[in-house]
C-alpha cells in the first residue's frame, strides 16, 4: 500500500494538541519570513514547557495581574507596548486591538538584529491593521544607556512612563526600572529576571493574555480614574508571583497522582 503522508503540515482539528501545534506553525512561518529570530523557536519551546506546568490555562493570579496591567495602561500618560518577533507572529491582531483600546502605541524592539526583520514585523502589524508603529526608522532611534543588547535602540520607549514587555529576555526590565519606568511583563516563567523585576507580572501565554486583556480593557475603560487607582493599589506583584508558584506546585502534585493512576489501570 502506498503511504500517504501529510506534506503541507496542516493540522487535523481533532488532534489533542491542535492549538499548540497551530501556534508552533505560526512561529515556524514567522521564522521563514524573518519576523521571528531562530532563537525565537527555542524561546517558544521554553514557554510551552512552563505553560504545561501551569495547566495551559489562564489562572486566577494571571487574571489579577491582567486587571492591574490594564488599569496601569489606562492611567499611564505615555504607555508603549514593545513588540518582538514572537509576539508579532503569534498575536498581531490582538496587539493592534489592545494598543488602540488603551491608547498605547506599538514599538518594534528586537534582541536579535538581522537585516529585514524590522520590515517583516512591520508588514505583519500593518496587515493586522496597525497605523502607528514606532521603532522602524533608524534616524528616529536613540540609545538607552546601561543596556548592551540591541534592545538599547528605542524610539518612544525612551520617554514612556509605562512599557509593556511581552516575552522578554534578561536585563532590559532592570534597566527600564532603573530609569524610573513602570514595566508590565508577560512571561510564562514566573521567576525569570524580567518577571521578578517587573511592576506587574502576567504569568500566562501571550496567546491567551492579549484576548483577555482586550476584554478587561473594554470593561475598565469607562471607570473613573480613582477606581483605576484603587485596582492598581490593591495589586501586590510579589504576592501574586508567590501565589502562582504555589499553583504550579499544586498542579504538578495533582498531575503526579494522575500519572500514577494511569500506570496502575
Ligand atoms: O524577536 P527578538 O529578537 O526580540 O527575540 C525575542 C526572543 C523571545 C527570542 C528573546 O527575547 C529571547 O531570547 O527571550 P528569552 O530569553 O528566551 O525569554 C523569553 C521568555 O518568554 C521566556 O521566559 C519564556 O518562557 C517566555 N515565553 C515564551 N513563549 C511565551 C512566553 N511567555 C508568554 N507567552 C509565550 N507564548
Short mmCIF file of C-alpha atoms and ligand atoms in Angstrom, two decimals:
data_model
loop_
_atom_site.label_atom_id
_atom_site.label_comp_id
_atom_site.label_asym_id
_atom_site.label_seq_id
_atom_site.Cartn_x
_atom_site.Cartn_y
_atom_site.Cartn_z
CA UNK A 1 0.00 0.00 0.00
CA UNK A 2 1.29 3.45 -0.92
CA UNK A 3 1.87 5.61 2.10
CA UNK A 4 0.00 8.93 2.15
CA UNK A 5 1.91 11.46 4.20
CA UNK A 6 0.90 14.92 5.16
CA UNK A 7 3.33 17.23 3.34
CA UNK A 8 1.66 20.57 3.91
CA UNK A 9 1.84 20.46 7.72
CA UNK A 10 -1.91 21.00 8.02
CA UNK A 11 -3.03 20.00 11.50
CA UNK A 12 -6.13 17.85 11.93
CA UNK A 13 -8.61 19.83 14.10
CA UNK A 14 -9.28 16.82 16.31
CA UNK A 15 -5.62 16.48 17.24
CA UNK A 16 -5.35 16.66 21.07
CA UNK A 17 -2.61 19.28 20.77
CA UNK A 18 -4.21 21.19 17.89
CA UNK A 19 -3.81 24.64 19.46
CA UNK A 20 -0.24 24.11 20.48
CA UNK A 21 0.69 22.79 17.02
CA UNK A 22 -1.11 25.69 15.35
CA UNK A 23 0.97 28.24 17.26
CA UNK A 24 4.18 26.29 16.66
CA UNK A 25 3.37 26.53 12.99
CA UNK A 26 2.91 30.31 13.28
CA UNK A 27 6.33 30.63 14.92
CA UNK A 28 7.95 28.49 12.20
CA UNK A 29 6.24 30.54 9.47
CA UNK A 30 7.39 33.68 11.28
CA UNK A 31 10.97 32.42 11.20
CA UNK A 32 10.74 31.68 7.49
CA UNK A 33 9.59 35.22 6.75
CA UNK A 34 12.26 36.73 9.07
CA UNK A 35 9.90 38.13 11.71
CA UNK A 36 10.95 35.53 14.28
CA UNK A 37 14.60 35.05 15.25
CA UNK A 38 15.98 31.49 15.12
CA UNK A 39 16.30 31.69 18.91
CA UNK A 40 12.60 32.59 18.98
CA UNK A 41 11.81 28.93 18.31
CA UNK A 42 13.78 27.91 21.38
CA UNK A 43 12.12 30.63 23.46
CA UNK A 44 8.72 29.35 22.31
CA UNK A 45 9.63 25.81 23.39
CA UNK A 46 10.70 27.06 26.80
CA UNK A 47 7.39 28.91 27.06
CA UNK A 48 5.45 25.74 26.17
CA UNK A 49 7.23 23.91 28.96
CA UNK A 50 6.20 26.49 31.56
CA UNK A 51 2.70 26.61 30.10
CA UNK A 52 2.43 22.86 30.61
CA UNK A 53 3.15 23.11 34.33
CA UNK A 54 0.63 25.94 34.61
CA UNK A 55 -2.08 23.66 33.23
CA UNK A 56 -2.19 25.51 29.87
CA UNK A 57 -4.89 27.83 31.18
CA UNK A 58 -5.20 31.37 32.43
CA UNK A 59 -5.05 31.14 36.20
CA UNK A 60 -6.74 33.48 38.67
CA UNK A 61 -3.36 35.02 39.54
CA UNK A 62 -2.79 35.87 35.87
CA UNK A 63 -6.27 37.43 35.68
CA UNK A 64 -5.50 39.61 38.71
CA UNK A 65 -2.26 40.79 37.10
CA UNK A 66 -4.04 41.48 33.80
CA UNK A 67 -6.64 43.64 35.54
CA UNK A 68 -3.91 45.66 37.26
CA UNK A 69 -1.99 45.89 33.97
CA UNK A 70 -5.00 47.26 32.09
CA UNK A 71 -5.66 49.78 34.89
CA UNK A 72 -1.99 50.86 34.70
CA UNK A 73 -2.15 51.21 30.92
CA UNK A 74 -5.31 53.32 31.13
CA UNK A 75 -3.75 55.52 33.82
CA UNK A 76 -0.36 55.98 32.15
CA UNK A 77 0.48 59.25 30.40
CA UNK A 78 2.64 57.74 27.66
CA UNK A 79 2.43 53.94 27.65
CA UNK A 80 4.13 51.81 24.98
CA UNK A 81 3.70 48.18 24.02
CA UNK A 82 7.06 46.71 22.98
CA UNK A 83 6.79 44.17 20.15
CA UNK A 84 9.31 41.44 19.33
CA UNK A 85 9.30 38.76 16.65
CA UNK A 86 7.50 36.04 18.59
CA UNK A 87 4.69 38.31 19.74
CA UNK A 88 4.12 39.71 16.27
CA UNK A 89 3.98 36.22 14.76
CA UNK A 90 1.61 34.84 17.40
CA UNK A 91 -0.89 37.63 18.10
CA UNK A 92 -0.63 40.52 15.61
CA UNK A 93 -4.35 41.43 15.51
CA UNK A 94 -4.66 41.34 19.28
CA UNK A 95 -1.61 43.61 19.68
CA UNK A 96 -3.23 46.17 17.41
CA UNK A 97 -6.60 45.94 19.16
CA UNK A 98 -5.18 46.31 22.67
CA UNK A 99 -2.93 49.15 21.53
CA UNK A 100 -5.96 51.03 20.20
CA UNK A 101 -8.22 50.45 23.21
CA UNK A 102 -5.69 51.58 25.82
CA UNK A 103 -4.04 54.14 23.56
CA UNK A 104 -0.55 52.66 23.81
CA UNK A 105 1.44 52.73 20.55
CA UNK A 106 3.31 49.62 19.38
CA UNK A 107 7.10 49.86 19.18
CA UNK A 108 9.16 47.18 17.46
CA UNK A 109 12.15 46.40 19.66
CA UNK A 110 14.35 43.41 18.93
CA UNK A 111 17.03 41.47 20.73
CA UNK A 112 18.40 39.72 17.63
CA UNK A 113 19.24 42.09 14.84
CA UNK A 114 19.10 40.81 11.27
CA UNK A 115 18.54 42.82 8.14
CA UNK A 116 14.91 42.69 7.07
CA UNK A 117 13.47 41.65 10.44
CA UNK A 118 12.02 45.03 11.39
CA UNK A 119 10.42 45.35 7.93
CA UNK A 120 8.96 41.82 8.20
CA UNK A 121 7.40 42.60 11.60
CA UNK A 122 6.15 45.99 10.39
CA UNK A 123 4.43 44.24 7.47
CA UNK A 124 2.73 41.73 9.80
CA UNK A 125 1.50 44.54 12.07
CA UNK A 126 0.30 46.67 9.15
CA UNK A 127 -1.60 43.71 7.71
CA UNK A 128 -3.20 43.34 11.14
CA UNK A 129 -4.38 46.96 10.93
CA UNK A 130 -1.66 48.93 12.74
CA UNK A 131 -1.22 52.50 11.60
CA UNK A 132 1.17 53.86 14.22
CA UNK A 133 4.24 51.63 14.51
CA UNK A 134 7.28 53.03 16.28
CA UNK A 135 10.87 51.78 16.22
CA UNK A 136 11.11 51.29 12.46
CA UNK A 137 13.18 54.28 11.31
CA UNK A 138 16.89 54.37 12.14
CA UNK A 139 17.01 58.16 12.26
CA UNK A 140 14.36 58.22 15.00
CA UNK A 141 16.11 55.75 17.29
CA UNK A 142 18.13 56.71 20.35
CA UNK A 143 20.18 54.52 22.70
CA UNK A 144 19.16 53.67 26.25
CA UNK A 145 22.24 53.90 28.45
CA UNK A 146 23.17 50.91 30.55
CA UNK A 147 21.97 48.30 28.08
CA UNK A 148 24.40 46.35 25.89
CA UNK A 149 21.94 44.40 23.72
CA UNK A 150 20.19 45.55 20.56
CA UNK A 151 17.19 46.36 22.71
CA UNK A 152 19.01 49.60 23.62
CA UNK A 153 17.81 51.16 20.33
CA UNK A 154 14.45 52.71 21.11
CA UNK A 155 12.14 55.41 19.85
CA UNK A 156 9.22 56.31 22.11
CA UNK A 157 10.21 53.88 24.86
CA UNK A 158 12.81 56.43 25.99
CA UNK A 159 10.05 58.88 27.06
CA UNK A 160 7.40 56.34 28.08
CA UNK A 161 6.23 56.17 31.70
CA UNK A 162 4.97 52.59 31.27
CA UNK A 163 6.33 49.87 28.99
CA UNK A 164 4.62 46.54 28.40
CA UNK A 165 7.21 43.89 27.53
CA UNK A 166 5.84 40.56 26.34
CA UNK A 167 8.31 37.64 26.20
CA UNK A 168 11.46 39.43 27.26
CA UNK A 169 14.99 38.28 27.73
CA UNK A 170 17.07 39.19 30.78
CA UNK A 171 18.26 42.65 31.51
CA UNK A 172 16.02 45.22 29.83
CA UNK A 173 13.37 45.32 32.52
CA UNK A 174 16.05 46.01 35.10
CA UNK A 175 17.37 48.92 33.00
CA UNK A 176 13.89 50.32 32.41
CA UNK A 177 13.18 50.15 36.15
CA UNK A 178 16.44 51.94 36.95
CA UNK A 179 15.30 54.69 34.59
CA UNK A 180 12.13 55.13 36.63
CA UNK A 181 9.71 53.45 34.25
CA UNK A 182 6.90 51.14 35.20
CA UNK A 183 7.00 47.75 33.50
CA UNK A 184 4.33 45.18 32.69
CA UNK A 185 5.81 41.78 31.78
CA UNK A 186 4.08 38.84 30.14
CA UNK A 187 6.21 35.80 30.83
CA UNK A 188 5.32 32.16 31.34
CA UNK A 189 8.36 31.83 33.59
CA UNK A 190 7.31 33.35 36.95
CA UNK A 191 10.89 33.55 38.21
CA UNK A 192 12.69 34.94 35.19
CA UNK A 193 14.62 38.16 35.82
CA UNK A 194 12.02 40.02 33.79
CA UNK A 195 9.19 38.55 35.87
CA UNK A 196 10.89 39.44 39.14
CA UNK A 197 11.87 42.99 38.17
CA UNK A 198 8.55 43.98 36.60
CA UNK A 199 5.91 46.00 38.49
CA UNK A 200 3.16 43.81 37.11
CA UNK A 201 3.97 40.27 36.01
CA UNK A 202 1.42 38.36 33.98
CA UNK A 203 2.36 34.69 34.09
CA UNK A 204 0.39 33.39 31.15
CA UNK A 205 0.73 32.55 27.49
CA UNK A 206 0.62 35.66 25.31
CA UNK A 207 -1.91 33.91 23.06
CA UNK A 208 -4.42 33.86 25.94
CA UNK A 209 -3.24 37.05 27.65
CA UNK A 210 -3.97 39.55 24.91
CA UNK A 211 -7.58 38.46 24.16
CA UNK A 212 -8.29 38.51 27.92
CA UNK A 213 -6.70 41.93 28.36
CA UNK A 214 -8.78 43.28 25.45
CA UNK A 215 -11.95 42.07 27.23
CA UNK A 216 -10.83 43.61 30.53
CA UNK A 217 -9.88 46.88 28.82
CA UNK A 218 -13.35 47.19 27.28
CA UNK A 219 -14.83 46.83 30.78
CA UNK A 220 -12.42 49.13 32.61
CA UNK A 221 -12.31 51.89 30.02
CA UNK A 222 -15.44 53.53 31.42
CA UNK A 223 -14.17 53.60 35.02
CA UNK A 224 -13.19 56.79 36.82
CA UNK A 225 -9.50 57.49 37.42
CA UNK A 226 -9.95 56.91 41.18
CA UNK A 227 -11.43 53.46 40.56
CA UNK A 228 -8.48 52.52 38.35
CA UNK A 229 -6.05 53.73 41.01
CA UNK A 230 -7.83 51.53 43.58
CA UNK A 231 -7.44 48.46 41.33
CA UNK A 232 -3.75 49.21 40.93
CA UNK A 233 -3.16 49.86 44.64
CA UNK A 234 -4.87 46.60 45.60
CA UNK A 235 -2.47 44.58 43.48
CA UNK A 236 0.64 43.08 45.08
CA UNK A 237 3.01 41.70 42.43
CA UNK A 238 5.33 39.82 44.78
CA UNK A 239 2.43 38.05 46.47
CA UNK A 240 0.90 37.27 43.09
CA UNK A 241 4.12 35.63 41.85
CA UNK A 242 4.36 33.57 45.04
CA UNK A 243 0.71 32.51 44.64
CA UNK A 244 1.45 31.49 41.04
CA UNK A 245 4.37 29.34 42.19
CA UNK A 246 2.02 27.68 44.69
CA UNK A 247 -0.44 26.94 41.86
CA UNK A 248 2.36 25.33 39.84
CA UNK A 249 3.30 23.15 42.83
CA UNK A 250 -0.34 22.10 43.30
CA UNK A 251 -0.73 21.35 39.59
CA UNK A 252 2.39 19.19 39.46
CA UNK A 253 1.28 17.36 42.61
CA UNK A 254 -2.13 16.63 41.05
CA UNK A 255 -0.53 15.52 37.78
CA UNK A 256 1.78 13.19 39.69
CA UNK A 257 -1.27 11.46 41.22
CA UNK A 258 -2.99 11.24 37.81
CA UNK A 259 0.08 9.88 36.07
CA UNK A 260 0.39 7.00 38.52
CA UNK A 261 -3.33 6.26 38.35
CA UNK A 262 -2.96 5.78 34.59
CA UNK A 263 0.04 3.48 35.14
CA UNK A 264 -1.89 1.33 37.63
CA UNK A 265 -5.01 0.96 35.47
O1 LIG B 1 12.39 38.94 18.40
P1 LIG B 1 13.56 39.24 19.29
O2 LIG B 1 14.86 39.37 18.53
O3 LIG B 1 13.34 40.45 20.15
O4 LIG B 1 13.76 37.99 20.28
C1 LIG B 1 12.67 37.52 21.04
C2 LIG B 1 13.11 36.36 21.97
C3 LIG B 1 11.84 35.82 22.65
C4 LIG B 1 13.75 35.26 21.11
C5 LIG B 1 14.11 36.90 23.01
O5 LIG B 1 13.53 37.93 23.73
C6 LIG B 1 14.62 35.78 23.92
O6 LIG B 1 15.59 35.10 23.68
O7 LIG B 1 13.88 35.63 25.03
P2 LIG B 1 14.18 34.53 26.19
O8 LIG B 1 15.38 34.91 26.98
O9 LIG B 1 14.11 33.17 25.61
O10 LIG B 1 12.93 34.79 27.12
C7 LIG B 1 11.63 34.66 26.64
C8 LIG B 1 10.71 34.38 27.81
O11 LIG B 1 9.39 34.34 27.29
C9 LIG B 1 10.97 33.03 28.50
O12 LIG B 1 10.88 33.20 29.90
C10 LIG B 1 9.81 32.15 28.02
O13 LIG B 1 9.40 31.21 28.99
C11 LIG B 1 8.71 33.18 27.77
N1 LIG B 1 7.77 32.79 26.73
C12 LIG B 1 8.00 32.08 25.60
N2 LIG B 1 6.87 31.95 24.88
C13 LIG B 1 5.90 32.60 25.55
C14 LIG B 1 6.47 33.15 26.74
N3 LIG B 1 5.75 33.87 27.63
C15 LIG B 1 4.45 34.08 27.33
N4 LIG B 1 3.84 33.59 26.22
C16 LIG B 1 4.52 32.84 25.32
N5 LIG B 1 3.90 32.36 24.22
#
